[in-house]
mmCIF file of C-alpha atoms in Angstrom:
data_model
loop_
_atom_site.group_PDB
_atom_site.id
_atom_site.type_symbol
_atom_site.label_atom_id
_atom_site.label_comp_id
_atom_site.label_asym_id
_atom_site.label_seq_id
_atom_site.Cartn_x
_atom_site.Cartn_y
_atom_site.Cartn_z
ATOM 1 C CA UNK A 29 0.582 41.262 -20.100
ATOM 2 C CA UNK A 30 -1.415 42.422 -17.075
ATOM 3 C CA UNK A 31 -0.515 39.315 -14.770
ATOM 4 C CA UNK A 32 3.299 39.564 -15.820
ATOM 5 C CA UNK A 33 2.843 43.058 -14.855
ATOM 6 C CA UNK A 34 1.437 41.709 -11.706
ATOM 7 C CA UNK A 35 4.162 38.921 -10.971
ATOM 8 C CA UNK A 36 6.619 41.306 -11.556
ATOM 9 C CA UNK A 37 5.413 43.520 -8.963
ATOM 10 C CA UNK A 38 5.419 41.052 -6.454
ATOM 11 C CA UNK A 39 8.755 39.880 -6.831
ATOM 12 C CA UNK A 40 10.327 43.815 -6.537
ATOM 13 C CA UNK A 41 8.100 43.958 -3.750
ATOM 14 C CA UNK A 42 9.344 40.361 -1.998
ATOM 15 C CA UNK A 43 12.957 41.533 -2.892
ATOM 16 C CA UNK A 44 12.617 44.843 -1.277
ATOM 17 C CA UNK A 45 10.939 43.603 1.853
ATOM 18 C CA UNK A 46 13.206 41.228 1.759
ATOM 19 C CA UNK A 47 16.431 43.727 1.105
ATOM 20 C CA UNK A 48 14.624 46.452 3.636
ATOM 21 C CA UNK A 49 16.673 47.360 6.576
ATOM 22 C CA UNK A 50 16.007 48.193 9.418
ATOM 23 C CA UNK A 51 17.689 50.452 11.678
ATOM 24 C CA UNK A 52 18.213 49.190 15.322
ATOM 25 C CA UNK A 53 19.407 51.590 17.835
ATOM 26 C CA UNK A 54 21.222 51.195 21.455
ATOM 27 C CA UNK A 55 20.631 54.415 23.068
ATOM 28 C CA UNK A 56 21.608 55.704 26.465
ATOM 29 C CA UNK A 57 18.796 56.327 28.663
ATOM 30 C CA UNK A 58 19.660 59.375 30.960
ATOM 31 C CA UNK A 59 21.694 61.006 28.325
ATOM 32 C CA UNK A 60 19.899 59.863 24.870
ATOM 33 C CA UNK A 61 22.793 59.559 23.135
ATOM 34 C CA UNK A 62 23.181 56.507 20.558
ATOM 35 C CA UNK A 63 25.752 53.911 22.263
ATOM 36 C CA UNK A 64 25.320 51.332 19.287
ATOM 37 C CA UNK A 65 23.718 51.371 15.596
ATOM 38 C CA UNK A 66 23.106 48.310 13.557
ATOM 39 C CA UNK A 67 21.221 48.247 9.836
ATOM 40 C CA UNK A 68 19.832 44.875 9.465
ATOM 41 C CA UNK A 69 17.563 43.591 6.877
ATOM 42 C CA UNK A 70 15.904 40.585 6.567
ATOM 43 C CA UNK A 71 18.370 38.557 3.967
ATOM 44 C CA UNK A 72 21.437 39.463 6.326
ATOM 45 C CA UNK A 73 19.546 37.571 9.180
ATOM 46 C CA UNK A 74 18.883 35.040 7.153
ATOM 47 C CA UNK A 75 22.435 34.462 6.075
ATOM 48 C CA UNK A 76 23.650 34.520 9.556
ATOM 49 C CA UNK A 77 21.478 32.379 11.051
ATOM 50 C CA UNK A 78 22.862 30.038 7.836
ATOM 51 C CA UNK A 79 26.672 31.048 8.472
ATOM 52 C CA UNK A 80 26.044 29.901 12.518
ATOM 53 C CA UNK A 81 24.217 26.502 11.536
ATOM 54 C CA UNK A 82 27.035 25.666 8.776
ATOM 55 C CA UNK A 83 29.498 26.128 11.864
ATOM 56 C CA UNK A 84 27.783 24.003 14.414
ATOM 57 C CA UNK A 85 27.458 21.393 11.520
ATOM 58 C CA UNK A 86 30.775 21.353 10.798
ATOM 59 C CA UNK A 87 32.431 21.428 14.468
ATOM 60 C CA UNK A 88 30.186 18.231 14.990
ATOM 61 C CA UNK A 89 31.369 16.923 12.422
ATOM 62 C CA UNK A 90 34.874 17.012 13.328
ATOM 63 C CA UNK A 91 33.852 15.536 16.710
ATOM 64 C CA UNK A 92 32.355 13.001 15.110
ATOM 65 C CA UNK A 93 35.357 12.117 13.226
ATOM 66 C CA UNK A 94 38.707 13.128 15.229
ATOM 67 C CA UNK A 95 37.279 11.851 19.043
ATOM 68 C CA UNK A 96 36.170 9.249 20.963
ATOM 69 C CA UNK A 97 32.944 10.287 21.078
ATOM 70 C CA UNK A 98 31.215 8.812 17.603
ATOM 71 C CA UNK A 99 31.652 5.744 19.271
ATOM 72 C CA UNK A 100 28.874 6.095 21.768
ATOM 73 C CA UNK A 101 26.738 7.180 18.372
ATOM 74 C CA UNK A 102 24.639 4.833 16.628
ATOM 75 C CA UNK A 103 26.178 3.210 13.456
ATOM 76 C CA UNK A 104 29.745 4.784 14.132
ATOM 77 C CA UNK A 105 31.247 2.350 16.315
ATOM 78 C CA UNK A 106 34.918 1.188 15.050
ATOM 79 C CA UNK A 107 36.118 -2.370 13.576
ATOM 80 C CA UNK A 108 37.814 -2.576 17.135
ATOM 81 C CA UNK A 109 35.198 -2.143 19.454
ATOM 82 C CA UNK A 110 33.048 -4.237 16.987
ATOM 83 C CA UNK A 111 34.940 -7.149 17.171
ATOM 84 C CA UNK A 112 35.482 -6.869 21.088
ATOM 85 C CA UNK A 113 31.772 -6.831 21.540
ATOM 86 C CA UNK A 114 31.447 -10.092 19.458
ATOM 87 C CA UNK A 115 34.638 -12.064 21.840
ATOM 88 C CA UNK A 116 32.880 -10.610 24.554
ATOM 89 C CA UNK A 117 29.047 -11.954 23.723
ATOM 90 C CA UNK A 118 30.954 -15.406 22.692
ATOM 91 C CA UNK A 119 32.625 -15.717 25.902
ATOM 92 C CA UNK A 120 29.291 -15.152 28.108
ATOM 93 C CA UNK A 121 27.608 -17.173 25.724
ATOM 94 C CA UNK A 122 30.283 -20.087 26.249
ATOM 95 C CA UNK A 123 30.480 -19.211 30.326
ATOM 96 C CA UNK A 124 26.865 -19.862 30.526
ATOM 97 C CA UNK A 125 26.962 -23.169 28.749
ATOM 98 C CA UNK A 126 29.585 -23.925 31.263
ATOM 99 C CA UNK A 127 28.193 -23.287 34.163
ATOM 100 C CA UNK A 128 25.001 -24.796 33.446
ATOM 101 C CA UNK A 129 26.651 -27.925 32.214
ATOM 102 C CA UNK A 130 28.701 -27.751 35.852
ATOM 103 C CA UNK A 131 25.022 -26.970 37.810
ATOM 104 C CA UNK A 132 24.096 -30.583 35.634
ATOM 105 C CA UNK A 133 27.154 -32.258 36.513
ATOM 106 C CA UNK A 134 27.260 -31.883 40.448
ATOM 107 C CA UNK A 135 23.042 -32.370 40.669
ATOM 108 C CA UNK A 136 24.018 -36.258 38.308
ATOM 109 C CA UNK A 137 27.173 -36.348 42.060
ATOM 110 C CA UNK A 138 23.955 -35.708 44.237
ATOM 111 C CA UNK A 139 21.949 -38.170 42.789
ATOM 112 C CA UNK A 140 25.109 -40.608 42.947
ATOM 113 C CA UNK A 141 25.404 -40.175 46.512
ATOM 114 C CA UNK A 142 21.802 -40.347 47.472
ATOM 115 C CA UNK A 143 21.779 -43.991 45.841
ATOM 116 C CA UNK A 144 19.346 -42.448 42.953
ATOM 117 C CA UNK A 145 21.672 -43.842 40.011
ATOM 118 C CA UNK A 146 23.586 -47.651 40.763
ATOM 119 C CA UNK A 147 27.451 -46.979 41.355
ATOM 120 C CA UNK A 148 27.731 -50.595 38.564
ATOM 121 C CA UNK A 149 25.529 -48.761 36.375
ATOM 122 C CA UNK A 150 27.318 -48.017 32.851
ATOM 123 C CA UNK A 151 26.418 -44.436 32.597
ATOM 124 C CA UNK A 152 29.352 -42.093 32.368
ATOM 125 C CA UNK A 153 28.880 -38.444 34.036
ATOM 126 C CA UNK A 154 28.760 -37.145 30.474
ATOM 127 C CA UNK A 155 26.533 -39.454 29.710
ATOM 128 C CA UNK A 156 24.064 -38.688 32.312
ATOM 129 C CA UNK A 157 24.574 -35.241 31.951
ATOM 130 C CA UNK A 158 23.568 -35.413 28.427
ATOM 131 C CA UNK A 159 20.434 -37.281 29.619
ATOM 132 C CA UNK A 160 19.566 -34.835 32.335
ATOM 133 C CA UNK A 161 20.095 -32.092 30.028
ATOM 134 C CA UNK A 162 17.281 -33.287 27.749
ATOM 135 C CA UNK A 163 15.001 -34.317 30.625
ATOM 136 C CA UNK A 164 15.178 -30.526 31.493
ATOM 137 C CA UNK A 165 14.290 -29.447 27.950
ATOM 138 C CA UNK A 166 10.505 -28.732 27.651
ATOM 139 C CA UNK A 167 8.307 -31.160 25.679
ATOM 140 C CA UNK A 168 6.243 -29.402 22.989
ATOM 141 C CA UNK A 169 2.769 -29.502 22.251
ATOM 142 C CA UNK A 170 3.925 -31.361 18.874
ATOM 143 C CA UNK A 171 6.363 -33.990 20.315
ATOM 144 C CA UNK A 172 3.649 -34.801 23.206
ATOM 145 C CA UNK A 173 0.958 -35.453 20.182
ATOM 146 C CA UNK A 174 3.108 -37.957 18.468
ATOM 147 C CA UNK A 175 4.482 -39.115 21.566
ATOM 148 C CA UNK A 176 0.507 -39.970 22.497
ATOM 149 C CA UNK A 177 -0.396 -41.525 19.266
ATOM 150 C CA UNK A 178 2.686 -43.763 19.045
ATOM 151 C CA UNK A 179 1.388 -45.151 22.602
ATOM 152 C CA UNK A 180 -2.021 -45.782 21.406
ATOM 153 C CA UNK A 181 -1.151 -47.475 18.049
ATOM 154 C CA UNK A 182 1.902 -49.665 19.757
ATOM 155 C CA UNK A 183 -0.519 -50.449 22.860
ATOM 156 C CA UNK A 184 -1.192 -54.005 21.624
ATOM 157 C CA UNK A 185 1.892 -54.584 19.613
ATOM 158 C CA UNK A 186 3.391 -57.704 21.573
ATOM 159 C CA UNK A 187 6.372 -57.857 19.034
ATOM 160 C CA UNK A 188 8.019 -54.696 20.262
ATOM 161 C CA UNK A 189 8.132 -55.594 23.758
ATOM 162 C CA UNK A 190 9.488 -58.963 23.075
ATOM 163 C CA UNK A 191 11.808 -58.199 19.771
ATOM 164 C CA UNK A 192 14.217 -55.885 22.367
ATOM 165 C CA UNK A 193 16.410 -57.572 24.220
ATOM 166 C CA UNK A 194 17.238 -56.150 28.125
ATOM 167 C CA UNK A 195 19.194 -52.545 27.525
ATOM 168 C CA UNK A 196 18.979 -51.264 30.800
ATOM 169 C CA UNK A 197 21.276 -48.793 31.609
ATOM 170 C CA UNK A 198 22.922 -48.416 27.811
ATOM 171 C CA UNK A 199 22.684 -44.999 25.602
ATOM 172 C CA UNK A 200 22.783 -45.861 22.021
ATOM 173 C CA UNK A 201 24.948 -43.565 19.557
ATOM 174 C CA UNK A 202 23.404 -42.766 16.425
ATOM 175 C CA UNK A 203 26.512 -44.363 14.164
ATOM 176 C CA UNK A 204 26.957 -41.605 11.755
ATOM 177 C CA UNK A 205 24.695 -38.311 11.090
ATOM 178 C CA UNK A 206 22.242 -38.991 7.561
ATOM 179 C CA UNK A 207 19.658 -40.632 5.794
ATOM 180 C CA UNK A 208 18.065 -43.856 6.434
ATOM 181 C CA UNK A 209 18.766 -45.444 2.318
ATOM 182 C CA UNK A 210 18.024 -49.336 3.208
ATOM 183 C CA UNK A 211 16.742 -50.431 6.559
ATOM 184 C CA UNK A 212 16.816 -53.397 8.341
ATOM 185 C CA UNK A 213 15.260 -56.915 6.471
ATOM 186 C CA UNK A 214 16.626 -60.104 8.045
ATOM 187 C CA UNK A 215 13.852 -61.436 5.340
ATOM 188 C CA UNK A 216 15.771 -60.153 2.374
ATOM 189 C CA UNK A 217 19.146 -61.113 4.451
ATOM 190 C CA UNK A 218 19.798 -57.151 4.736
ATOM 191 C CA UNK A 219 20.859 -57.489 8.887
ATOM 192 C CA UNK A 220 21.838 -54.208 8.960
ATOM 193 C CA UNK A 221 20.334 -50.487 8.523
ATOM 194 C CA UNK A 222 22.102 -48.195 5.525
ATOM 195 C CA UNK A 223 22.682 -45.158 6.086
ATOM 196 C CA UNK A 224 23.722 -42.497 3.429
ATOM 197 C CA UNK A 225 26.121 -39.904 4.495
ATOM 198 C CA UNK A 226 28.574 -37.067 2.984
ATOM 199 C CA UNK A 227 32.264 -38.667 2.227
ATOM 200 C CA UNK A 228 34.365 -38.222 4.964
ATOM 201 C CA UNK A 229 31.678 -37.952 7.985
ATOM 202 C CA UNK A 230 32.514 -39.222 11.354
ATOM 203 C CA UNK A 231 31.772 -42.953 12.256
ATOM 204 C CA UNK A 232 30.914 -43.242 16.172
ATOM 205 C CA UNK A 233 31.278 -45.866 18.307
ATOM 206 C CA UNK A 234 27.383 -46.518 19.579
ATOM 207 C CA UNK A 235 28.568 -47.796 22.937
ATOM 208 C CA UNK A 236 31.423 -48.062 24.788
ATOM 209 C CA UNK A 237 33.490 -51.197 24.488
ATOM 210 C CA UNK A 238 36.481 -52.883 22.327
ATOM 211 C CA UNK A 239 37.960 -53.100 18.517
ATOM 212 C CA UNK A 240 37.565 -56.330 18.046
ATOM 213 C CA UNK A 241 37.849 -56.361 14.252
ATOM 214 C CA UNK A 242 39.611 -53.931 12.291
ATOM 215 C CA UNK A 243 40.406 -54.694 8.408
ATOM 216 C CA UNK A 244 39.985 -54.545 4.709
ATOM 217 C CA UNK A 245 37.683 -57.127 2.309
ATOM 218 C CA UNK A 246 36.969 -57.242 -1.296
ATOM 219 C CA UNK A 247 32.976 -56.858 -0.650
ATOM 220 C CA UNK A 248 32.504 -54.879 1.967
ATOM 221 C CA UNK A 249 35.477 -52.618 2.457
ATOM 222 C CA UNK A 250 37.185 -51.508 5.306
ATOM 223 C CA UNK A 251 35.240 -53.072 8.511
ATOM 224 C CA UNK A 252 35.379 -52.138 12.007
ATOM 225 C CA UNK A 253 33.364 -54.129 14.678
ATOM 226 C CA UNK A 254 33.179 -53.586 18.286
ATOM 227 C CA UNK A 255 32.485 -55.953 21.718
ATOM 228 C CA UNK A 256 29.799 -53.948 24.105
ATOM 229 C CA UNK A 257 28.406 -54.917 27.045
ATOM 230 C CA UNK A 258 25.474 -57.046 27.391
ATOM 231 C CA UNK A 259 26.857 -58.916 24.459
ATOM 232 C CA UNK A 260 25.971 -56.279 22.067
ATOM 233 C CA UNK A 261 28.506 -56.114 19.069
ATOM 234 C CA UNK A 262 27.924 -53.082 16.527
ATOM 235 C CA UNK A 263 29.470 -53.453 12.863
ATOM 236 C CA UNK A 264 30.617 -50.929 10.398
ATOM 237 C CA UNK A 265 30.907 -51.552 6.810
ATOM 238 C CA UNK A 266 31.961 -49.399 3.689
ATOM 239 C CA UNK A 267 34.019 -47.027 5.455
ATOM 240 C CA UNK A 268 36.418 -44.617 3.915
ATOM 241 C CA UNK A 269 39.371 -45.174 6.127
ATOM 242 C CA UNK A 270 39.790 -46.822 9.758
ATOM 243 C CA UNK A 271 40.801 -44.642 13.507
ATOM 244 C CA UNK A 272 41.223 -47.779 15.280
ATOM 245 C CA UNK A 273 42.875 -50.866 15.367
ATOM 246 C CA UNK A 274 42.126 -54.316 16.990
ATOM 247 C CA UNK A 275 42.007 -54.316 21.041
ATOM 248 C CA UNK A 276 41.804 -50.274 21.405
ATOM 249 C CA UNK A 277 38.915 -49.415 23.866
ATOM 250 C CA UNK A 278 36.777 -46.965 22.764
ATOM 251 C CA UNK A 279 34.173 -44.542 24.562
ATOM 252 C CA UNK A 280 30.611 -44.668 22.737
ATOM 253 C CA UNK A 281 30.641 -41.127 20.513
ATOM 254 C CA UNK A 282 33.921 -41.916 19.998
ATOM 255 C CA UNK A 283 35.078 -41.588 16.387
ATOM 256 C CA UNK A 284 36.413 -44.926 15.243
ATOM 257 C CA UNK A 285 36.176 -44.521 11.085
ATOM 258 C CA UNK A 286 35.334 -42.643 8.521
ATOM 259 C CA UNK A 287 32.651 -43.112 5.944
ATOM 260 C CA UNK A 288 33.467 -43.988 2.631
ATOM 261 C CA UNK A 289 32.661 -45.984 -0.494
ATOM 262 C CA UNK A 290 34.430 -49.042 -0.653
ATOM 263 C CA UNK A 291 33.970 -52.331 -1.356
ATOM 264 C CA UNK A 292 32.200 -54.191 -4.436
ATOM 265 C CA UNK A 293 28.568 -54.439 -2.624
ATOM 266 C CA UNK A 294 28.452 -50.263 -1.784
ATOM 267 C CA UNK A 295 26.241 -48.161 -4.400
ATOM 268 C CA UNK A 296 27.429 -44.801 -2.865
ATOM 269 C CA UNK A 297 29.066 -43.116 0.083
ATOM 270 C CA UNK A 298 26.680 -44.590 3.272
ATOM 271 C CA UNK A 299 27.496 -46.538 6.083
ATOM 272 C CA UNK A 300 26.106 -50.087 6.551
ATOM 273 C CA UNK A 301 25.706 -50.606 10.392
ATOM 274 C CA UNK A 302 24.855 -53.642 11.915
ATOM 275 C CA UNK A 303 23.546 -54.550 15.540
ATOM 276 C CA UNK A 304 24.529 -57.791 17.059
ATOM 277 C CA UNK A 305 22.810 -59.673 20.367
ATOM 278 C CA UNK A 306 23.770 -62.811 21.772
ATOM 279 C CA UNK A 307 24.879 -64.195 18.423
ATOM 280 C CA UNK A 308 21.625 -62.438 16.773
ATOM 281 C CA UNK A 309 21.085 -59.393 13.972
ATOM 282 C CA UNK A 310 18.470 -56.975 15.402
ATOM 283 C CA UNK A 311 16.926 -54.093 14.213
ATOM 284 C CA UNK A 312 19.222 -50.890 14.916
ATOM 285 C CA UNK A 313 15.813 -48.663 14.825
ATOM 286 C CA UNK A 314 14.362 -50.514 18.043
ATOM 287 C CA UNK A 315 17.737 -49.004 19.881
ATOM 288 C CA UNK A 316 18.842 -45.267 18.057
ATOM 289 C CA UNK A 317 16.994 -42.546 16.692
ATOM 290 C CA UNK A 318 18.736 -41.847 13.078
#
């Protein structure tokens, strides 16, 4: 009972601290007389101070909401002004690519007319473009390692330098964009490298040149094959559906088919690309990087 007793105390004693007022006084110097009284006690300055901070709160508030101003705030900028910063970030992104594609472009004119690249030659600007653009890319310290230990185990292998035929001058197009399935076996009379791909993915001319086959057969589908220079021919087998007929040009890149999965010798939807030379099936591996 004695610490209740004790408690209790305290608490009329917090209250009437707490509840006390206090008298402040204005008064006039020369004449003593009191100009201004005020009785303030401790809880009334409390709930002022309160009263002033709920106003301040809520006049920012409404700034917040009803001006301009929230969005220079963190987290408060509009759908608008979102969506304009996006275009805008696009557009520099897209500017940049262009002008360093155009800084590429007119360097490849420079080295044309300081006799660095043959006007005959059968690079296109793109072309050499594309080539200078990965020149400029830094090698890393994982590309250079495989790069050096390809050249030491191919050192003594005479078969690769005599199995490619002369290419000088001639970008390869990877065909299609997948998986290697079957490769290359002129053993196994396979002349041509398989590659699995998604239904409907683009078939690319690997070089420039022209349609000089473009039709439908019972095992092997619809076929496109195309005349190159250098007396390559490329062949494409299985496809879904054909872009181009017999005796349209085409750029290398260029989309000529589809691939599918027709024809009575497909398992799947792949392409089955072949590489002709002077009359000859090689290896598409030795030329394009699947």
């Amino acid at each position: 009972m004695t610490a209740n007793k004790k408690k209790k105390k305290r608490r009329k004693a917090f209250w009437s601290n707490i509840k006390f007022k206090y008298r402040l006084t204005i008064t006039n110097e020369n004449t003593l007389e009191d100009i201004v009284t005020l009785r303030v006690s401790k809880l009334n300055g409390i709930s002022v101070l309160l009263s002033v901070l709920t106003v301040l709160f809520l006049i920012a508030s409404l700034i917040v909401a009803f001006t301009p101003l929230r969005n220079y705030l963190p987290g408060y900028m509009n759908s608008e002004i979102r969506a304009q910063v996006v275009e805008n970030a696009l557009r520099v992104d897209s500017l940049q690519q262009l002008v360093d594609r155009q800084n590429l472009y007119i360097m490849n004119i420079q080295d044309i007319f300081q006799g660095r690249i043959k006007a005959d030659t059968v690079h296109s600007i793109d072309s050499l473009t594309t080539v200078r653009e990965d020149s400029l890319m830094e090698r890393t310290q994982r590309e250079a390692e495989f790069r050096k230990q390809y050249e030491e185990t191919e050192k003594y292998n005479l078969t690769s330098i005599t199995s490619r035929p002369e290419v000088d001058g001639l970008i390869f197009y990877r065909p299609t964009r997948g998986m290697i399935s079957s490769p290359f076996n002129a053993e196994k009379k396979h002349f041509g490298t398989d590659i699995a791909a998604n239904p409907g993915e683009s078939v690319l001319a690997t070089l420039d040149g022209t349609v000089i086959l473009s039709t439908y057969t019972a095992e092997t589908g619809y076929l496109i094959e195309v005349q190159h220079n250098q007396d390559f021919v490329s062949v494409y087998k299985h496809c879904g559906s054909l872009l181009k007929r017999e005796g349209d040009t085409v750029k290398g890149g260029e989309a000529i088919a589809l691939v599918g999965n027709t024809g009575q010798l497909t398992t799947g939807p792949h392409l089955h690309f072949e590489l002709w030379h002077k009359g000859r099936a090689v290896n598409p591996e030795l030329y394009i990087v699947f």
